[in-house]
């Protein structure tokens, strides 16, 4: 399986990091070794001094496909949850400045925390999935899929033009504004439509 991530999919977040609003999805990937399940501790990596959380909605791919048309993309995922795209922001800023790849900043071990998946039902409305994120029980991020620049279906269609999607692949769909630092001892929790699906302690 692979983990595909989207950068700058919310206008407010693109602005808070001083980036332009994209006209085409910004795509990067994390390897399988980046996966971290809920209730598993996250160990602060020794190579960074500025670890950031980014809370995001995560889709679970359930069908293999390539060149998937947008109108059919809704049938290619069967689960959704919240996740944390852990980012070594200091390493990423340095990489950006020098035009270098982001892997060291974004794809390290356990950098993709994933909550408990909720099955997609016929009642599911992809344009209105609310989510929020707390650090030490204080809400620091809030988002809704309706605010995304590129919808779930647009993302799946666009990604599949470049990479075949396979059963079990995960898509991190981008973070809203409010990203920030986490420190050792922080308790992180992510909610979708008010339900807690992911808990991580930084050790
Ligand atoms: Zn992200």
PDB file of C-alpha atoms and ligand atoms in Angstrom:
ATOM      1  CA  UNK A   1       0.000   0.000   0.000  1.00  0.00           C
ATOM      2  CA  UNK A   2       0.992   3.600  -0.379  1.00  0.00           C
ATOM      3  CA  UNK A   3       0.019   6.815   1.343  1.00  0.00           C
ATOM      4  CA  UNK A   4      -0.712   9.753  -0.930  1.00  0.00           C
ATOM      5  CA  UNK A   5      -0.882  13.198   0.615  1.00  0.00           C
ATOM      6  CA  UNK A   6      -2.223  16.502  -0.630  1.00  0.00           C
ATOM      7  CA  UNK A   7      -0.640  19.819   0.254  1.00  0.00           C
ATOM      8  CA  UNK A   8      -2.428  23.185   0.255  1.00  0.00           C
ATOM      9  CA  UNK A   9      -6.002  22.002  -0.194  1.00  0.00           C
ATOM     10  CA  UNK A  10      -7.502  24.718   2.026  1.00  0.00           C
ATOM     11  CA  UNK A  11      -7.099  28.397   1.149  1.00  0.00           C
ATOM     12  CA  UNK A  12      -6.538  29.520   4.769  1.00  0.00           C
ATOM     13  CA  UNK A  13      -3.773  26.976   5.339  1.00  0.00           C
ATOM     14  CA  UNK A  14      -1.967  27.809   2.074  1.00  0.00           C
ATOM     15  CA  UNK A  15      -1.969  31.444   3.206  1.00  0.00           C
ATOM     16  CA  UNK A  16      -0.770  30.742   6.769  1.00  0.00           C
ATOM     17  CA  UNK A  17       2.393  29.120   5.365  1.00  0.00           C
ATOM     18  CA  UNK A  18       2.831  31.878   2.788  1.00  0.00           C
ATOM     19  CA  UNK A  19       2.061  29.633  -0.191  1.00  0.00           C
ATOM     20  CA  UNK A  20       0.030  30.440  -3.289  1.00  0.00           C
ATOM     21  CA  UNK A  21      -3.349  28.783  -3.742  1.00  0.00           C
ATOM     22  CA  UNK A  22      -2.703  25.967  -6.247  1.00  0.00           C
ATOM     23  CA  UNK A  23      -4.574  25.416  -9.516  1.00  0.00           C
ATOM     24  CA  UNK A  24      -3.609  21.713  -9.547  1.00  0.00           C
ATOM     25  CA  UNK A  25      -3.323  19.474  -6.432  1.00  0.00           C
ATOM     26  CA  UNK A  26       0.083  19.399  -4.718  1.00  0.00           C
ATOM     27  CA  UNK A  27       0.874  15.683  -4.269  1.00  0.00           C
ATOM     28  CA  UNK A  28       3.496  13.924  -2.182  1.00  0.00           C
ATOM     29  CA  UNK A  29       3.776  10.408  -0.749  1.00  0.00           C
ATOM     30  CA  UNK A  30       4.708   8.554   2.393  1.00  0.00           C
ATOM     31  CA  UNK A  31       5.858   4.928   2.504  1.00  0.00           C
ATOM     32  CA  UNK A  32       4.116   2.142   4.413  1.00  0.00           C
ATOM     33  CA  UNK A  33       6.674   2.545   7.245  1.00  0.00           C
ATOM     34  CA  UNK A  34       5.127   5.964   7.959  1.00  0.00           C
ATOM     35  CA  UNK A  35       1.853   4.422   9.158  1.00  0.00           C
ATOM     36  CA  UNK A  36       0.925   4.863  12.836  1.00  0.00           C
ATOM     37  CA  UNK A  37      -2.274   3.396  14.260  1.00  0.00           C
ATOM     38  CA  UNK A  38      -4.399   5.108  16.903  1.00  0.00           C
ATOM     39  CA  UNK A  39      -3.409   4.566  20.545  1.00  0.00           C
ATOM     40  CA  UNK A  40       0.206   3.900  19.539  1.00  0.00           C
ATOM     41  CA  UNK A  41       2.731   6.369  20.976  1.00  0.00           C
ATOM     42  CA  UNK A  42       4.549   8.702  18.600  1.00  0.00           C
ATOM     43  CA  UNK A  43       8.224   9.239  19.458  1.00  0.00           C
ATOM     44  CA  UNK A  44       9.544  12.745  18.798  1.00  0.00           C
ATOM     45  CA  UNK A  45      12.125  12.342  15.996  1.00  0.00           C
ATOM     46  CA  UNK A  46      15.658  13.340  16.947  1.00  0.00           C
ATOM     47  CA  UNK A  47      16.371  15.131  13.641  1.00  0.00           C
ATOM     48  CA  UNK A  48      13.848  17.942  14.080  1.00  0.00           C
ATOM     49  CA  UNK A  49      13.395  20.858  16.447  1.00  0.00           C
ATOM     50  CA  UNK A  50      10.016  21.876  15.054  1.00  0.00           C
ATOM     51  CA  UNK A  51       7.532  19.046  14.828  1.00  0.00           C
ATOM     52  CA  UNK A  52       4.105  20.115  13.523  1.00  0.00           C
ATOM     53  CA  UNK A  53       0.728  18.374  13.490  1.00  0.00           C
ATOM     54  CA  UNK A  54      -1.571  18.642  10.467  1.00  0.00           C
ATOM     55  CA  UNK A  55      -4.980  17.082  11.004  1.00  0.00           C
ATOM     56  CA  UNK A  56      -6.618  15.818   7.807  1.00  0.00           C
ATOM     57  CA  UNK A  57      -9.455  13.682   6.501  1.00  0.00           C
ATOM     58  CA  UNK A  58      -8.132  10.354   5.173  1.00  0.00           C
ATOM     59  CA  UNK A  59      -9.790   8.184   2.509  1.00  0.00           C
ATOM     60  CA  UNK A  60      -9.336   4.422   2.136  1.00  0.00           C
ATOM     61  CA  UNK A  61      -9.204   3.177  -1.468  1.00  0.00           C
ATOM     62  CA  UNK A  62     -11.256   0.022  -2.171  1.00  0.00           C
ATOM     63  CA  UNK A  63     -10.801  -0.546  -5.921  1.00  0.00           C
ATOM     64  CA  UNK A  64      -7.811  -0.617  -8.257  1.00  0.00           C
ATOM     65  CA  UNK A  65      -7.863   2.082 -10.913  1.00  0.00           C
ATOM     66  CA  UNK A  66      -6.010   4.409 -13.223  1.00  0.00           C
ATOM     67  CA  UNK A  67      -7.333   7.441 -15.155  1.00  0.00           C
ATOM     68  CA  UNK A  68     -10.454   7.410 -12.971  1.00  0.00           C
ATOM     69  CA  UNK A  69     -13.059   9.919 -14.214  1.00  0.00           C
ATOM     70  CA  UNK A  70     -14.200  12.383 -11.567  1.00  0.00           C
ATOM     71  CA  UNK A  71     -17.859  11.330 -11.841  1.00  0.00           C
ATOM     72  CA  UNK A  72     -16.946   7.704 -10.958  1.00  0.00           C
ATOM     73  CA  UNK A  73     -14.343   8.478  -8.282  1.00  0.00           C
ATOM     74  CA  UNK A  74     -16.863   8.225  -5.429  1.00  0.00           C
ATOM     75  CA  UNK A  75     -16.970   4.434  -5.805  1.00  0.00           C
ATOM     76  CA  UNK A  76     -13.196   4.100  -5.326  1.00  0.00           C
ATOM     77  CA  UNK A  77     -13.177   4.692  -1.561  1.00  0.00           C
ATOM     78  CA  UNK A  78     -15.167   2.886   1.106  1.00  0.00           C
ATOM     79  CA  UNK A  79     -13.829   4.351   4.347  1.00  0.00           C
ATOM     80  CA  UNK A  80     -12.970   7.701   5.843  1.00  0.00           C
ATOM     81  CA  UNK A  81     -11.247   8.814   9.026  1.00  0.00           C
ATOM     82  CA  UNK A  82      -9.062  11.552  10.478  1.00  0.00           C
ATOM     83  CA  UNK A  83      -5.298  11.410  10.480  1.00  0.00           C
ATOM     84  CA  UNK A  84      -2.237  13.429  11.413  1.00  0.00           C
ATOM     85  CA  UNK A  85       0.335  14.325   8.778  1.00  0.00           C
ATOM     86  CA  UNK A  86       3.303  14.817  11.127  1.00  0.00           C
ATOM     87  CA  UNK A  87       5.745  17.283   9.598  1.00  0.00           C
ATOM     88  CA  UNK A  88       9.282  18.310  10.533  1.00  0.00           C
ATOM     89  CA  UNK A  89       8.577  21.933   9.632  1.00  0.00           C
ATOM     90  CA  UNK A  90      12.177  23.124  10.057  1.00  0.00           C
ATOM     91  CA  UNK A  91      13.425  20.441   7.645  1.00  0.00           C
ATOM     92  CA  UNK A  92      10.587  21.182   5.216  1.00  0.00           C
ATOM     93  CA  UNK A  93      11.255  24.948   5.165  1.00  0.00           C
ATOM     94  CA  UNK A  94      14.930  24.267   4.490  1.00  0.00           C
ATOM     95  CA  UNK A  95      14.035  21.846   1.671  1.00  0.00           C
ATOM     96  CA  UNK A  96      11.568  24.334   0.157  1.00  0.00           C
ATOM     97  CA  UNK A  97      14.115  27.133   0.271  1.00  0.00           C
ATOM     98  CA  UNK A  98      16.639  24.996  -1.584  1.00  0.00           C
ATOM     99  CA  UNK A  99      14.145  23.425  -4.001  1.00  0.00           C
ATOM    100  CA  UNK A 100      14.786  19.959  -2.542  1.00  0.00           C
ATOM    101  CA  UNK A 101      12.346  17.059  -2.015  1.00  0.00           C
ATOM    102  CA  UNK A 102      10.198  16.882   1.159  1.00  0.00           C
ATOM    103  CA  UNK A 103      10.580  13.202   2.119  1.00  0.00           C
ATOM    104  CA  UNK A 104      12.805  13.749   5.155  1.00  0.00           C
ATOM    105  CA  UNK A 105      10.334  16.311   6.486  1.00  0.00           C
ATOM    106  CA  UNK A 106       7.142  14.421   5.696  1.00  0.00           C
ATOM    107  CA  UNK A 107       7.692  10.698   5.111  1.00  0.00           C
ATOM    108  CA  UNK A 108       9.657   9.566   8.168  1.00  0.00           C
ATOM    109  CA  UNK A 109       8.623   6.605  10.345  1.00  0.00           C
ATOM    110  CA  UNK A 110       5.199   6.996  12.003  1.00  0.00           C
ATOM    111  CA  UNK A 111       4.557  10.347  10.299  1.00  0.00           C
ATOM    112  CA  UNK A 112       1.124   9.209   9.049  1.00  0.00           C
ATOM    113  CA  UNK A 113      -1.154   8.641  12.042  1.00  0.00           C
ATOM    114  CA  UNK A 114      -4.491   7.163  11.008  1.00  0.00           C
ATOM    115  CA  UNK A 115      -7.671   6.883  13.069  1.00  0.00           C
ATOM    116  CA  UNK A 116     -10.374   4.236  13.099  1.00  0.00           C
ATOM    117  CA  UNK A 117     -12.109   4.112   9.716  1.00  0.00           C
ATOM    118  CA  UNK A 118     -15.809   4.799   9.324  1.00  0.00           C
ATOM    119  CA  UNK A 119     -17.496   2.942   6.457  1.00  0.00           C
ATOM    120  CA  UNK A 120     -19.012   5.012   3.672  1.00  0.00           C
ATOM    121  CA  UNK A 121     -22.795   4.557   3.578  1.00  0.00           C
ATOM    122  CA  UNK A 122     -25.331   5.719   0.951  1.00  0.00           C
ATOM    123  CA  UNK A 123     -26.179   8.644   3.282  1.00  0.00           C
ATOM    124  CA  UNK A 124     -22.591   9.920   3.176  1.00  0.00           C
ATOM    125  CA  UNK A 125     -22.259  13.515   1.965  1.00  0.00           C
ATOM    126  CA  UNK A 126     -18.673  14.092   0.764  1.00  0.00           C
ATOM    127  CA  UNK A 127     -19.206  17.854   0.754  1.00  0.00           C
ATOM    128  CA  UNK A 128     -20.014  18.103   4.452  1.00  0.00           C
ATOM    129  CA  UNK A 129     -17.632  16.119   6.640  1.00  0.00           C
ATOM    130  CA  UNK A 130     -16.664  18.118   9.699  1.00  0.00           C
ATOM    131  CA  UNK A 131     -13.516  17.384  11.665  1.00  0.00           C
ATOM    132  CA  UNK A 132     -11.522  18.881  14.490  1.00  0.00           C
ATOM    133  CA  UNK A 133      -8.309  18.367  16.358  1.00  0.00           C
ATOM    134  CA  UNK A 134      -7.339  18.959  19.957  1.00  0.00           C
ATOM    135  CA  UNK A 135      -3.958  19.327  21.611  1.00  0.00           C
ATOM    136  CA  UNK A 136      -4.097  18.716  25.357  1.00  0.00           C
ATOM    137  CA  UNK A 137      -7.891  18.998  25.119  1.00  0.00           C
ATOM    138  CA  UNK A 138      -7.828  22.440  23.495  1.00  0.00           C
ATOM    139  CA  UNK A 139      -9.268  22.685  19.963  1.00  0.00           C
ATOM    140  CA  UNK A 140      -6.547  23.930  17.609  1.00  0.00           C
ATOM    141  CA  UNK A 141      -7.879  22.921  14.173  1.00  0.00           C
ATOM    142  CA  UNK A 142     -11.336  22.755  12.657  1.00  0.00           C
ATOM    143  CA  UNK A 143     -12.250  21.932   9.094  1.00  0.00           C
ATOM    144  CA  UNK A 144     -14.946  20.720   6.753  1.00  0.00           C
ATOM    145  CA  UNK A 145     -14.579  18.852   3.474  1.00  0.00           C
ATOM    146  CA  UNK A 146     -16.850  21.509   1.920  1.00  0.00           C
ATOM    147  CA  UNK A 147     -13.994  24.016   2.282  1.00  0.00           C
ATOM    148  CA  UNK A 148     -11.490  21.986   0.279  1.00  0.00           C
ATOM    149  CA  UNK A 149     -10.111  23.509  -2.926  1.00  0.00           C
ATOM    150  CA  UNK A 150     -10.150  20.065  -4.605  1.00  0.00           C
ATOM    151  CA  UNK A 151     -13.006  17.707  -3.661  1.00  0.00           C
ATOM    152  CA  UNK A 152     -12.443  14.017  -2.810  1.00  0.00           C
ATOM    153  CA  UNK A 153     -13.504  13.014  -6.335  1.00  0.00           C
ATOM    154  CA  UNK A 154     -11.297  15.621  -8.001  1.00  0.00           C
ATOM    155  CA  UNK A 155      -8.323  14.418  -5.928  1.00  0.00           C
ATOM    156  CA  UNK A 156      -8.864  10.733  -6.738  1.00  0.00           C
ATOM    157  CA  UNK A 157      -9.245  11.503 -10.430  1.00  0.00           C
ATOM    158  CA  UNK A 158      -6.166  13.742 -10.522  1.00  0.00           C
ATOM    159  CA  UNK A 159      -3.947  11.390  -8.481  1.00  0.00           C
ATOM    160  CA  UNK A 160      -4.915   8.417 -10.675  1.00  0.00           C
ATOM    161  CA  UNK A 161      -3.587  10.203 -13.768  1.00  0.00           C
ATOM    162  CA  UNK A 162      -0.110   9.868 -12.263  1.00  0.00           C
ATOM    163  CA  UNK A 163      -0.260   6.837  -9.937  1.00  0.00           C
ATOM    164  CA  UNK A 164      -2.426   3.729 -10.155  1.00  0.00           C
ATOM    165  CA  UNK A 165      -4.601   3.549  -7.092  1.00  0.00           C
ATOM    166  CA  UNK A 166      -4.735   0.169  -5.378  1.00  0.00           C
ATOM    167  CA  UNK A 167      -6.966  -1.396  -2.752  1.00  0.00           C
ATOM    168  CA  UNK A 168      -5.772  -0.295   0.689  1.00  0.00           C
ATOM    169  CA  UNK A 169      -4.029   2.886  -0.438  1.00  0.00           C
ATOM    170  CA  UNK A 170      -4.713   5.901   1.773  1.00  0.00           C
ATOM    171  CA  UNK A 171      -5.201   9.519   0.733  1.00  0.00           C
ATOM    172  CA  UNK A 172      -4.512  12.346   3.205  1.00  0.00           C
ATOM    173  CA  UNK A 173      -6.657  15.126   1.758  1.00  0.00           C
ATOM    174  CA  UNK A 174      -4.898  18.209   3.168  1.00  0.00           C
ATOM    175  CA  UNK A 175      -5.034  20.256   6.335  1.00  0.00           C
ATOM    176  CA  UNK A 176      -7.053  23.375   7.200  1.00  0.00           C
ATOM    177  CA  UNK A 177      -5.531  26.386   8.970  1.00  0.00           C
ATOM    178  CA  UNK A 178      -4.270  26.096  12.525  1.00  0.00           C
ATOM    179  CA  UNK A 179      -1.257  23.825  12.120  1.00  0.00           C
ATOM    180  CA  UNK A 180       1.209  24.151  14.952  1.00  0.00           C
ATOM    181  CA  UNK A 181       3.914  22.666  17.039  1.00  0.00           C
ATOM    182  CA  UNK A 182       3.752  19.544  19.190  1.00  0.00           C
ATOM    183  CA  UNK A 183       6.064  18.784  22.071  1.00  0.00           C
ATOM    184  CA  UNK A 184       6.922  15.717  24.095  1.00  0.00           C
ATOM    185  CA  UNK A 185       4.040  14.960  26.458  1.00  0.00           C
ATOM    186  CA  UNK A 186       1.323  16.407  24.221  1.00  0.00           C
ATOM    187  CA  UNK A 187      -1.931  14.480  23.955  1.00  0.00           C
ATOM    188  CA  UNK A 188      -3.369  14.707  20.452  1.00  0.00           C
ATOM    189  CA  UNK A 189      -6.915  13.716  19.533  1.00  0.00           C
ATOM    190  CA  UNK A 190      -8.831  13.958  16.264  1.00  0.00           C
ATOM    191  CA  UNK A 191     -12.585  13.904  15.741  1.00  0.00           C
ATOM    192  CA  UNK A 192     -14.819  13.431  12.712  1.00  0.00           C
ATOM    193  CA  UNK A 193     -18.353  14.783  12.977  1.00  0.00           C
ATOM    194  CA  UNK A 194     -17.772  15.050  16.718  1.00  0.00           C
ATOM    195  CA  UNK A 195     -16.663  11.436  17.218  1.00  0.00           C
ATOM    196  CA  UNK A 196     -13.173  10.718  18.538  1.00  0.00           C
ATOM    197  CA  UNK A 197     -11.361   8.412  16.087  1.00  0.00           C
ATOM    198  CA  UNK A 198      -7.682   9.007  16.799  1.00  0.00           C
ATOM    199  CA  UNK A 199      -5.595   9.469  19.946  1.00  0.00           C
ATOM    200  CA  UNK A 200      -1.833   9.845  19.981  1.00  0.00           C
ATOM    201  CA  UNK A 201       0.587  10.751  22.740  1.00  0.00           C
ATOM    202  CA  UNK A 202       3.906  12.365  21.801  1.00  0.00           C
ATOM    203  CA  UNK A 203       6.739  10.664  23.725  1.00  0.00           C
TER     204      UNK A 203
HETATM  205 ZN1  LIG B   1      -0.625  17.690   5.245  1.00  0.00          ZN
END
